[in-house]
Amino acid sequence: QNMVMSFRVSDLQMLLGFVGRSKSGLKHELVTRALQLVQFDCSPEVFKKIKELYETRYNKKGSEAAPQRAEALPLPASFERAVPRPLPAAGIDYPALYGKYLNGLGRLPPKVAKPEVRLVKLPFYTTLDELLKPTELVPQNNEKLQESPCIFALTPRQVELIRNSRELQPGVKSVQVVLRICYTDTSSPQEDQYPPNIAVKVNHSYCSVPGYYPSNKPGVEPKRPCRPINLTHLMYLSAATNRITVTWGNYGKSYSVGLYLVRQMTSAELLQRLKTIGIKHPELCKALVKEKLRLDPDSEIATTGVRVSLICPLVKMRLSVPCRAETCAHLQCFDAVFYLQMNEKKPTWMCPVCDKPAPYDQLIIDGLLSKILTECEDADEIEYLVDGSWCPIRAEKERSCSPQCPILVLGRSCGCFPESAPVVSAPPGAPAGSSDVNGLLAPPGGPGENSKAPADVVDLTLDSSSSEEDEEEDEEEDDEDEGPQPKRRCSYEKGLVSAC
């Protein structure tokens, strides 16, 4: 690092050009890139190049270094006179390589680029600059707890972007410098993943890292929301050099870190962007409905309609901005407003209908359902028909939970109910002296015509004849002549029984 700090601009440009990095920018930018190179990617070839530039700069051992390099990889005499002797590099057969080049049989092979770690794009963060490409955290010893430092400086333009950005909340700017950590895997874009025992120190202060979500399920480990770590409030917003130290646990897995200048978005901004570019035309949605209701060749039953609720499955409220992912196979929508707000707090990006991934860049607003919501305000459900049309499904408001049939009191004479309990409660509007039980009328005339007292027990079977009723009356008269008898137990259960 001391050698690099003493380099001139030309030396820094030669070093960065040697490893294929950008050579443009001011001196402090070149120094920052070179220091990052030393810290995270200092291979033996890079170290030799730094040493060579340093010795050339101060004219130390320059004459001795050249003969050593000439003897490192001997070439045939015929090639030595025609071709300048190249710097040695491991794994390259220079005689065969330059022999083909001189004979015109081919060209110098291009430098093979090493696959780089890529991080997934986050909907709530728009990347403005890449301050440090994803670089692997390399353990320096066999200790479990490792430290990896990083030094960088912001350009004046980047400082102005941060200072002039609006505040999302007090003390939090929308333009931020964030640290992202992921697994070192070049096969596909990686999601943010923290190593164990992570701690981030910016200059002289530690930065807060999101903690774990507690788990209510037994045996389930708590999860940590891995997201970009905002470092802006602890940095020097000037041309001064910032030092970041990442402390991490070395337990076998490899991790990479990257620094980015980003603009953080809100759910309202994402919703506005979705309304601008994500609305699907009603005719296209209508064609999708027809396709869904088309007879499946493998099915023997044709679907004549499909019901779609106008209530959001997330918050059980009427939809305002109906949306779903293009990859979803269902027509049911959820509300984009609440979906974006929930993912802003805890990003999962899972469809609440089918529980499959529904990322932001695949969301669409259903133009047909949006139109239906404005035309159908008194229904909570609709049905799509095979021709693409629709009809509302309204609940029958005249239905009531209270019974409309008479309430019969059973077993008053047997002691189950008090004497003051009513016998029959007839529905409103029924003729006097009648009780409508399942459409059958009781004998009119009231008490006194067929019996001397109101009926104490009503037989719900309605199968007894008039002769049986007379016999029961005779038995009651005989019982009265003999004297008081013990009350009979009622065979019916206590309570009110609905004839419905």
Coordinates of C-alpha atoms in Angstrom, one line a residue:
Q1 CA 0.0 0.0 0.0
N2 CA 2.9 2.4 0.7
M3 CA 4.3 1.7 -2.8
V4 CA 0.9 2.5 -4.4
M5 CA 0.5 5.7 -2.4
S6 CA 3.8 6.9 -3.7
F7 CA 3.0 6.3 -7.4
R8 CA 2.4 9.1 -9.9
V9 CA -0.6 9.3 -12.2
S10 CA 1.3 7.5 -15.0
D11 CA 2.3 4.7 -12.7
L12 CA -1.2 4.3 -11.4
Q13 CA -2.5 4.2 -15.0
M14 CA 0.0 1.5 -16.0
L15 CA -0.9 -0.6 -13.0
L16 CA -4.6 -0.4 -13.6
G17 CA -4.2 -1.0 -17.3
F18 CA -2.1 -4.1 -16.5
V19 CA -5.1 -5.7 -14.7
G20 CA -7.8 -4.4 -17.1
R21 CA -9.3 -1.7 -14.8
S22 CA -10.4 1.8 -15.8
K23 CA -7.5 4.3 -16.1
S24 CA -9.6 7.4 -16.3
G25 CA -10.3 9.8 -13.5
L26 CA -8.5 12.1 -11.0
K27 CA -5.5 10.9 -9.0
H28 CA -7.4 10.2 -5.8
E29 CA -9.8 8.0 -7.8
L30 CA -6.8 6.1 -9.4
V31 CA -5.3 5.7 -5.9
T32 CA -8.5 4.3 -4.5
R33 CA -8.8 1.7 -7.3
A34 CA -5.2 0.7 -6.9
L35 CA -5.6 0.3 -3.1
Q36 CA -8.7 -1.8 -3.6
L37 CA -6.7 -3.9 -6.0
V38 CA -4.0 -4.5 -3.4
Q39 CA -6.5 -5.4 -0.7
F40 CA -8.8 -7.7 -2.6
D41 CA -7.1 -9.0 -5.7
C42 CA -3.3 -8.9 -5.1
S43 CA -2.1 -11.9 -7.1
P44 CA 1.6 -12.6 -7.5
E45 CA 1.6 -11.0 -11.0
V46 CA 0.1 -7.8 -9.6
F47 CA 2.6 -7.7 -6.8
K48 CA 5.5 -8.1 -9.2
K49 CA 4.0 -5.3 -11.4
I50 CA 3.7 -3.0 -8.4
K51 CA 7.3 -3.8 -7.4
E52 CA 8.6 -3.2 -10.9
L53 CA 6.9 0.2 -11.1
Y54 CA 8.1 1.2 -7.7
E55 CA 11.7 0.2 -8.6
T56 CA 11.5 2.0 -11.9
R57 CA 10.2 5.1 -10.1
Y58 CA 13.1 5.3 -7.7
N59 CA 15.8 3.7 -10.0
K60 CA 16.4 0.9 -7.5
K61 CA 17.6 -2.5 -8.7
G62 CA 16.2 -1.7 -12.1
S63 CA 19.2 -3.1 -14.0
E64 CA 19.1 -6.3 -11.9
A65 CA 15.4 -7.0 -12.4
A66 CA 15.6 -7.1 -16.2
P67 CA 18.1 -9.9 -16.5
Q68 CA 16.2 -12.0 -14.0
R69 CA 13.0 -11.6 -16.0
A70 CA 14.9 -12.5 -19.2
E71 CA 16.1 -15.8 -17.7
A72 CA 12.7 -16.6 -16.2
L73 CA 11.4 -18.0 -19.5
P74 CA 14.0 -18.8 -22.1
L75 CA 13.1 -18.4 -25.8
P76 CA 14.8 -19.8 -28.9
A77 CA 17.5 -17.6 -30.5
S78 CA 15.4 -17.1 -33.6
F79 CA 12.6 -15.5 -31.6
E80 CA 14.8 -13.4 -29.3
R81 CA 16.0 -11.2 -32.2
A82 CA 12.5 -10.6 -33.7
V83 CA 10.2 -10.4 -30.7
P84 CA 10.6 -8.3 -27.5
R85 CA 10.9 -10.5 -24.5
P86 CA 7.5 -10.5 -22.7
L87 CA 6.9 -10.5 -19.0
P88 CA 6.5 -14.0 -17.6
A89 CA 3.1 -15.3 -16.6
A90 CA 2.1 -18.6 -15.3
G91 CA 0.6 -21.1 -17.7
I92 CA 1.5 -19.4 -21.0
D93 CA 3.8 -21.1 -23.6
Y94 CA 5.5 -18.1 -25.1
P95 CA 7.6 -19.9 -27.7
A96 CA 4.6 -21.7 -29.2
L97 CA 2.4 -18.6 -28.9
Y98 CA 4.8 -16.2 -30.6
G99 CA 5.8 -18.8 -33.2
K100 CA 2.2 -18.9 -34.4
Y101 CA 1.9 -15.2 -34.3
L102 CA 5.1 -14.6 -36.4
N103 CA 4.2 -17.2 -39.0
G104 CA 0.8 -15.6 -39.5
L105 CA -1.1 -18.6 -38.4
G106 CA -3.2 -16.8 -35.9
R107 CA -3.6 -13.9 -33.6
L108 CA -2.9 -13.4 -29.9
P109 CA -5.7 -15.0 -27.9
P110 CA -7.9 -12.5 -26.1
K111 CA -7.7 -12.3 -22.4
V112 CA -10.2 -14.6 -20.7
A113 CA -12.4 -12.6 -18.4
K114 CA -13.0 -14.2 -15.0
P115 CA -16.7 -14.6 -14.2
E116 CA -17.8 -12.0 -11.8
V117 CA -20.3 -12.2 -9.0
R118 CA -23.6 -10.5 -9.8
L119 CA -26.2 -9.4 -7.3
V120 CA -30.0 -9.4 -8.0
K121 CA -31.6 -6.1 -8.8
L122 CA -33.7 -4.7 -6.0
P123 CA -36.9 -2.8 -6.9
F124 CA -36.6 -0.3 -4.1
Y125 CA -32.9 0.6 -5.0
T126 CA -31.8 2.2 -8.3
T127 CA -28.0 1.9 -8.8
L128 CA -26.3 5.1 -9.7
D129 CA -22.6 4.1 -9.5
E130 CA -20.6 1.0 -8.6
L131 CA -18.0 2.0 -6.1
L132 CA -16.6 -1.5 -5.6
K133 CA -17.4 -4.5 -7.6
P134 CA -18.3 -7.6 -5.7
T135 CA -15.0 -8.8 -4.2
E136 CA -14.5 -12.0 -2.3
L137 CA -13.7 -11.9 1.4
V138 CA -10.5 -13.8 1.7
P139 CA -9.5 -15.1 5.2
Q140 CA -6.0 -14.0 6.3
N141 CA -5.4 -16.7 8.8
N142 CA -7.1 -19.8 10.4
E143 CA -9.0 -17.7 13.0
K144 CA -12.8 -18.0 12.9
L145 CA -13.3 -14.2 13.1
Q146 CA -11.8 -12.3 10.2
E147 CA -11.5 -8.7 9.2
S148 CA -11.4 -7.3 5.7
P149 CA -10.7 -3.6 5.2
C150 CA -11.7 -1.4 2.3
I151 CA -10.6 2.2 1.4
F152 CA -12.4 4.4 -1.0
A153 CA -13.2 8.1 -1.7
L154 CA -16.3 9.8 -3.2
T155 CA -16.0 12.1 -6.2
P156 CA -17.4 15.6 -5.9
R157 CA -20.3 14.7 -8.1
Q158 CA -21.3 11.8 -5.9
V159 CA -21.0 14.0 -2.8
E160 CA -23.4 16.5 -4.4
L161 CA -25.9 13.8 -5.3
I162 CA -26.0 12.7 -1.7
R163 CA -26.2 16.2 -0.2
N164 CA -28.9 17.4 -2.7
S165 CA -31.1 14.4 -2.4
R166 CA -34.4 14.5 -0.4
E167 CA -34.9 12.9 3.0
L168 CA -37.0 9.8 3.2
Q169 CA -37.1 10.4 7.0
P170 CA -35.1 12.6 9.3
G171 CA -31.5 11.8 8.9
V172 CA -32.0 9.3 6.0
K173 CA -31.2 10.6 2.5
S174 CA -32.7 9.0 -0.6
V175 CA -29.2 8.8 -2.3
Q176 CA -27.1 6.5 -0.2
V177 CA -23.8 4.5 -0.2
V178 CA -24.8 0.9 0.6
L179 CA -22.9 -2.2 1.3
R180 CA -24.2 -5.5 -0.2
I181 CA -23.0 -9.0 0.8
C182 CA -23.8 -12.3 -1.0
Y183 CA -22.4 -15.8 -1.6
T184 CA -19.5 -16.0 -4.0
D185 CA -21.4 -17.8 -6.8
T186 CA -21.0 -16.7 -10.4
S187 CA -23.6 -19.1 -11.8
S188 CA -26.6 -16.7 -11.4
P189 CA -27.4 -13.3 -9.8
Q190 CA -27.2 -13.7 -6.0
E191 CA -29.5 -12.4 -3.3
D192 CA -28.2 -10.5 -0.3
Q193 CA -26.8 -12.9 2.3
Y194 CA -24.9 -12.0 5.5
P195 CA -22.1 -14.1 6.8
P196 CA -22.2 -15.2 10.5
N197 CA -20.9 -12.8 13.1
I198 CA -21.0 -9.8 10.7
A199 CA -20.1 -6.4 11.9
V200 CA -19.5 -3.3 9.7
K201 CA -17.3 -0.4 10.9
V202 CA -17.2 2.9 8.9
N203 CA -14.2 5.0 9.8
H204 CA -14.4 5.1 13.6
S205 CA -18.0 4.0 14.2
Y206 CA -19.9 0.7 13.9
C207 CA -22.9 0.6 11.6
S208 CA -26.2 -1.1 12.6
V209 CA -27.0 -4.3 10.8
P210 CA -30.6 -5.7 10.6
G211 CA -31.2 -8.2 13.3
Y212 CA -33.2 -11.5 13.3
Y213 CA -36.9 -11.9 13.0
P214 CA -38.2 -13.9 16.0
S215 CA -39.9 -17.2 15.1
N216 CA -43.1 -18.3 16.8
K217 CA -42.8 -21.9 15.5
P218 CA -41.0 -24.4 17.7
G219 CA -37.8 -25.8 16.1
V220 CA -37.6 -23.1 13.4
E221 CA -34.6 -20.9 13.5
P222 CA -35.1 -17.1 13.4
K223 CA -34.5 -15.5 10.1
R224 CA -32.5 -12.4 9.4
P225 CA -33.7 -9.9 6.7
C226 CA -30.6 -9.5 4.5
R227 CA -30.8 -6.2 2.7
P228 CA -28.3 -3.4 1.7
I229 CA -26.6 -1.7 4.7
N230 CA -26.8 2.1 4.6
L231 CA -23.3 3.6 5.4
T232 CA -24.0 7.2 4.3
H233 CA -24.5 8.7 7.8
L234 CA -21.1 7.6 9.0
M235 CA -19.1 8.6 5.9
Y236 CA -17.0 11.7 5.1
L237 CA -19.0 13.6 2.5
S238 CA -15.9 15.1 1.0
A239 CA -12.8 14.1 -1.0
A240 CA -11.4 12.5 2.2
T241 CA -10.7 8.7 2.2
N242 CA -13.3 6.5 3.9
R243 CA -12.3 3.2 5.5
I244 CA -14.7 0.4 5.9
T245 CA -13.9 -2.8 7.9
V246 CA -16.1 -5.9 7.6
T247 CA -15.8 -8.4 10.4
W248 CA -17.2 -11.8 9.5
G249 CA -17.1 -15.4 10.6
N250 CA -15.0 -17.9 8.6
Y251 CA -17.0 -21.1 8.6
G252 CA -16.3 -22.6 5.2
K253 CA -18.7 -20.6 3.0
S254 CA -17.3 -17.9 0.7
Y255 CA -18.8 -14.4 0.6
S256 CA -18.3 -11.3 -1.6
V257 CA -19.0 -7.6 -0.8
G258 CA -19.8 -4.7 -3.1
L259 CA -20.3 -1.0 -2.6
Y260 CA -22.9 1.0 -4.6
L261 CA -24.2 4.5 -4.8
V262 CA -28.0 4.0 -5.0
R263 CA -31.3 6.0 -4.9
Q264 CA -33.8 4.4 -2.5
M265 CA -37.4 4.4 -3.8
T266 CA -40.7 4.3 -1.9
S267 CA -43.7 2.2 -2.4
A268 CA -45.6 5.2 -3.7
E269 CA -43.0 5.8 -6.4
L270 CA -43.0 2.2 -7.5
L271 CA -46.8 2.3 -7.6
Q272 CA -46.7 5.4 -9.9
R273 CA -44.2 3.7 -12.1
L274 CA -46.4 0.6 -12.3
K275 CA -49.4 2.7 -13.3
T276 CA -47.3 4.3 -16.0
I277 CA -45.8 1.3 -17.7
G278 CA -47.6 -1.8 -16.2
I279 CA -51.2 -1.5 -17.2
K280 CA -52.5 -4.3 -19.4
H281 CA -55.1 -3.3 -22.0
P282 CA -58.7 -4.5 -21.2
E283 CA -59.0 -6.3 -24.6
L284 CA -55.8 -8.3 -23.8
C285 CA -57.2 -9.2 -20.5
K286 CA -60.5 -10.2 -22.1
A287 CA -58.6 -12.5 -24.5
L288 CA -56.9 -14.0 -21.5
V289 CA -60.3 -14.8 -19.9
K290 CA -61.5 -16.5 -23.1
E291 CA -58.3 -18.5 -23.2
K292 CA -58.8 -19.6 -19.6
L293 CA -62.4 -20.7 -20.3
R294 CA -61.6 -22.6 -23.5
L295 CA -62.3 -26.3 -23.4
D296 CA -59.3 -28.2 -22.3
P297 CA -58.7 -31.1 -24.8
D298 CA -57.8 -33.4 -21.9
S299 CA -61.0 -32.5 -20.0
E300 CA -64.5 -33.9 -20.7
I301 CA -66.2 -31.0 -19.0
A302 CA -66.3 -27.5 -20.4
T303 CA -66.0 -24.5 -18.1
T304 CA -68.8 -22.1 -18.6
G305 CA -67.7 -19.4 -16.2
V306 CA -65.2 -18.5 -13.5
R307 CA -65.8 -16.4 -10.4
V308 CA -63.4 -13.6 -9.4
S309 CA -63.6 -11.8 -6.1
L310 CA -63.3 -8.0 -5.9
I311 CA -61.9 -8.3 -2.4
C312 CA -58.1 -8.2 -1.9
P313 CA -56.9 -11.4 -0.3
L314 CA -54.2 -9.4 1.6
V315 CA -56.3 -7.0 3.6
K316 CA -59.9 -8.2 2.9
M317 CA -60.9 -4.9 1.4
R318 CA -62.3 -3.9 -2.0
L319 CA -59.6 -3.7 -4.7
S320 CA -58.4 -0.3 -5.7
V321 CA -55.5 -1.2 -8.1
P322 CA -56.0 -4.8 -9.2
C323 CA -52.7 -6.5 -10.2
R324 CA -51.0 -9.9 -10.5
A325 CA -47.9 -11.3 -11.9
E326 CA -47.7 -12.2 -15.6
T327 CA -46.4 -15.7 -14.6
C328 CA -49.5 -16.4 -12.5
A329 CA -52.1 -18.8 -14.0
H330 CA -55.1 -17.4 -12.1
L331 CA -57.4 -14.4 -12.9
Q332 CA -57.8 -13.4 -9.3
C333 CA -56.0 -10.1 -8.5
F334 CA -54.6 -8.5 -5.3
D335 CA -54.2 -4.8 -4.5
A336 CA -50.9 -3.3 -5.7
V337 CA -51.0 -0.6 -3.0
F338 CA -50.9 -3.0 -0.1
Y339 CA -48.6 -5.5 -1.9
L340 CA -45.9 -2.9 -2.4
Q341 CA -46.2 -1.5 1.1
M342 CA -45.8 -5.0 2.6
N343 CA -42.7 -5.7 0.5
E344 CA -41.2 -2.3 1.4
K345 CA -41.2 -3.4 5.0
K346 CA -40.4 -7.1 4.5
P347 CA -39.5 -8.0 0.9
T348 CA -40.7 -11.5 0.0
W349 CA -42.3 -10.8 -3.4
M350 CA -44.7 -13.8 -3.2
C351 CA -48.1 -13.9 -4.7
P352 CA -50.8 -14.0 -2.0
V353 CA -53.1 -16.0 -4.2
C354 CA -50.9 -18.9 -5.5
D355 CA -47.9 -18.4 -3.2
K356 CA -45.5 -18.3 -6.1
P357 CA -42.8 -15.7 -6.9
A358 CA -44.3 -12.4 -8.1
P359 CA -41.4 -9.9 -8.5
Y360 CA -42.0 -6.3 -9.2
D361 CA -40.8 -6.4 -12.8
Q362 CA -43.4 -9.0 -13.6
L363 CA -46.4 -7.2 -12.1
I364 CA -49.2 -6.0 -14.3
I365 CA -52.4 -4.0 -13.6
D366 CA -55.5 -5.7 -14.9
G367 CA -57.2 -3.1 -17.1
L368 CA -60.4 -5.1 -17.5
L369 CA -60.9 -5.6 -13.8
S370 CA -60.1 -1.9 -13.2
K371 CA -62.9 -1.0 -15.5
I372 CA -65.2 -3.5 -13.8
L373 CA -64.5 -2.0 -10.4
T374 CA -65.7 1.4 -11.6
E375 CA -68.9 0.0 -13.2
C376 CA -69.8 -2.5 -10.5
E377 CA -69.9 -0.8 -7.1
D378 CA -72.6 -2.9 -5.3
A379 CA -71.1 -6.3 -5.7
D380 CA -68.1 -8.1 -4.2
E381 CA -67.8 -10.8 -6.8
I382 CA -68.2 -11.2 -10.5
E383 CA -68.3 -14.1 -13.0
Y384 CA -66.5 -14.2 -16.3
L385 CA -68.3 -15.9 -19.1
V386 CA -66.9 -17.9 -22.1
D387 CA -67.4 -15.0 -24.5
G388 CA -65.3 -12.7 -22.3
S389 CA -68.3 -10.8 -20.8
W390 CA -69.0 -10.6 -17.1
C391 CA -71.9 -10.4 -14.7
P392 CA -72.0 -9.3 -11.1
I393 CA -72.9 -11.7 -8.3
R394 CA -74.9 -9.9 -5.7
A395 CA -75.9 -11.4 -2.3
E396 CA -79.6 -11.7 -1.6
K397 CA -80.2 -8.9 0.9
E398 CA -83.7 -10.1 1.8
R399 CA -82.2 -13.2 3.5
S400 CA -82.1 -13.0 7.2
C401 CA -80.7 -15.3 9.8
S402 CA -83.8 -15.0 12.0
P403 CA -86.5 -17.7 11.3
Q404 CA -89.7 -16.6 9.6
C405 CA -91.7 -19.7 10.7
P406 CA -93.7 -20.0 14.0
I407 CA -91.9 -21.0 17.2
L408 CA -93.6 -23.9 19.0
V409 CA -93.4 -24.4 22.7
L410 CA -93.4 -28.1 23.6
G411 CA -94.4 -29.8 26.8
R412 CA -95.9 -27.0 28.9
S413 CA -98.3 -29.4 30.7
C414 CA -95.5 -31.8 31.6
G415 CA -93.6 -29.3 33.6
C416 CA -90.9 -28.4 31.1
F417 CA -92.0 -24.8 30.7
P418 CA -94.0 -22.4 32.9
E419 CA -97.7 -21.8 32.5
S420 CA -97.1 -18.3 31.1
A421 CA -95.1 -19.6 28.1
P422 CA -96.8 -18.9 24.8
V423 CA -98.1 -21.8 22.8
V424 CA -97.6 -20.7 19.2
S425 CA -96.0 -17.6 17.7
A426 CA -97.5 -17.1 14.4
P427 CA -95.8 -15.0 11.7
P428 CA -96.9 -11.5 11.0
G429 CA -99.9 -11.2 8.8
A430 CA -101.2 -14.7 9.4
P431 CA -105.0 -15.1 10.1
A432 CA -106.1 -15.1 13.7
G433 CA -106.3 -18.6 15.2
S434 CA -104.1 -20.3 12.7
S435 CA -100.5 -21.5 12.8
D436 CA -98.6 -22.2 9.6
V437 CA -96.3 -25.2 10.2
N438 CA -94.5 -26.3 7.1
G439 CA -97.4 -25.1 5.0
L440 CA -100.1 -26.9 7.0
L441 CA -102.8 -25.0 9.0
A442 CA -103.8 -25.8 12.5
P443 CA -107.6 -26.1 13.1
P444 CA -109.2 -22.7 13.4
G445 CA -111.5 -21.5 16.1
G446 CA -109.1 -21.3 19.0
P447 CA -109.5 -23.2 22.3
G448 CA -113.0 -24.2 23.3
E449 CA -114.3 -25.8 20.1
N450 CA -112.4 -29.1 20.1
S451 CA -111.0 -29.0 23.7
K452 CA -111.6 -27.3 26.9
A453 CA -108.0 -25.9 27.1
P454 CA -105.3 -24.9 24.6
A455 CA -103.1 -27.7 23.3
D456 CA -100.3 -28.4 25.7
V457 CA -98.3 -30.6 23.4
V458 CA -98.0 -30.3 19.7
D459 CA -97.3 -33.5 17.8
L460 CA -94.9 -32.6 15.0
T461 CA -95.6 -35.8 13.1
L462 CA -99.0 -34.6 12.1
D463 CA -100.1 -38.2 11.6
S464 CA -102.6 -38.6 14.4
S465 CA -106.3 -38.8 13.5
S466 CA -109.2 -37.0 15.2
S467 CA -110.2 -40.2 17.0
E468 CA -106.8 -40.4 18.7
E469 CA -107.2 -36.9 19.9
D470 CA -110.6 -37.8 21.4
E471 CA -109.1 -40.7 23.2
E472 CA -106.3 -38.5 24.7
E473 CA -109.0 -36.1 25.9
D474 CA -111.0 -38.9 27.6
E475 CA -107.8 -40.0 29.4
E476 CA -107.1 -36.5 30.7
E477 CA -110.7 -36.3 32.0
D478 CA -110.3 -39.6 33.9
D479 CA -107.1 -38.5 35.4
E480 CA -108.8 -35.4 36.8
D481 CA -111.5 -37.4 38.4
E482 CA -109.1 -39.7 40.2
G483 CA -107.2 -36.8 41.8
P484 CA -103.9 -35.2 41.4
Q485 CA -101.4 -37.3 39.5
P486 CA -97.6 -36.9 39.3
K487 CA -96.5 -34.9 36.4
R488 CA -95.4 -36.8 33.4
R489 CA -91.9 -36.3 32.1
C490 CA -91.8 -34.6 28.7
S491 CA -90.3 -36.7 25.9
Y492 CA -89.2 -33.5 24.1
E493 CA -86.0 -31.6 24.8
K494 CA -86.4 -28.4 26.6
G495 CA -86.2 -25.2 24.6
L496 CA -87.7 -23.6 21.6
V497 CA -88.1 -25.7 18.5
S498 CA -88.4 -24.1 15.1
A499 CA -90.9 -25.7 12.8
C500 CA -88.7 -24.7 9.9

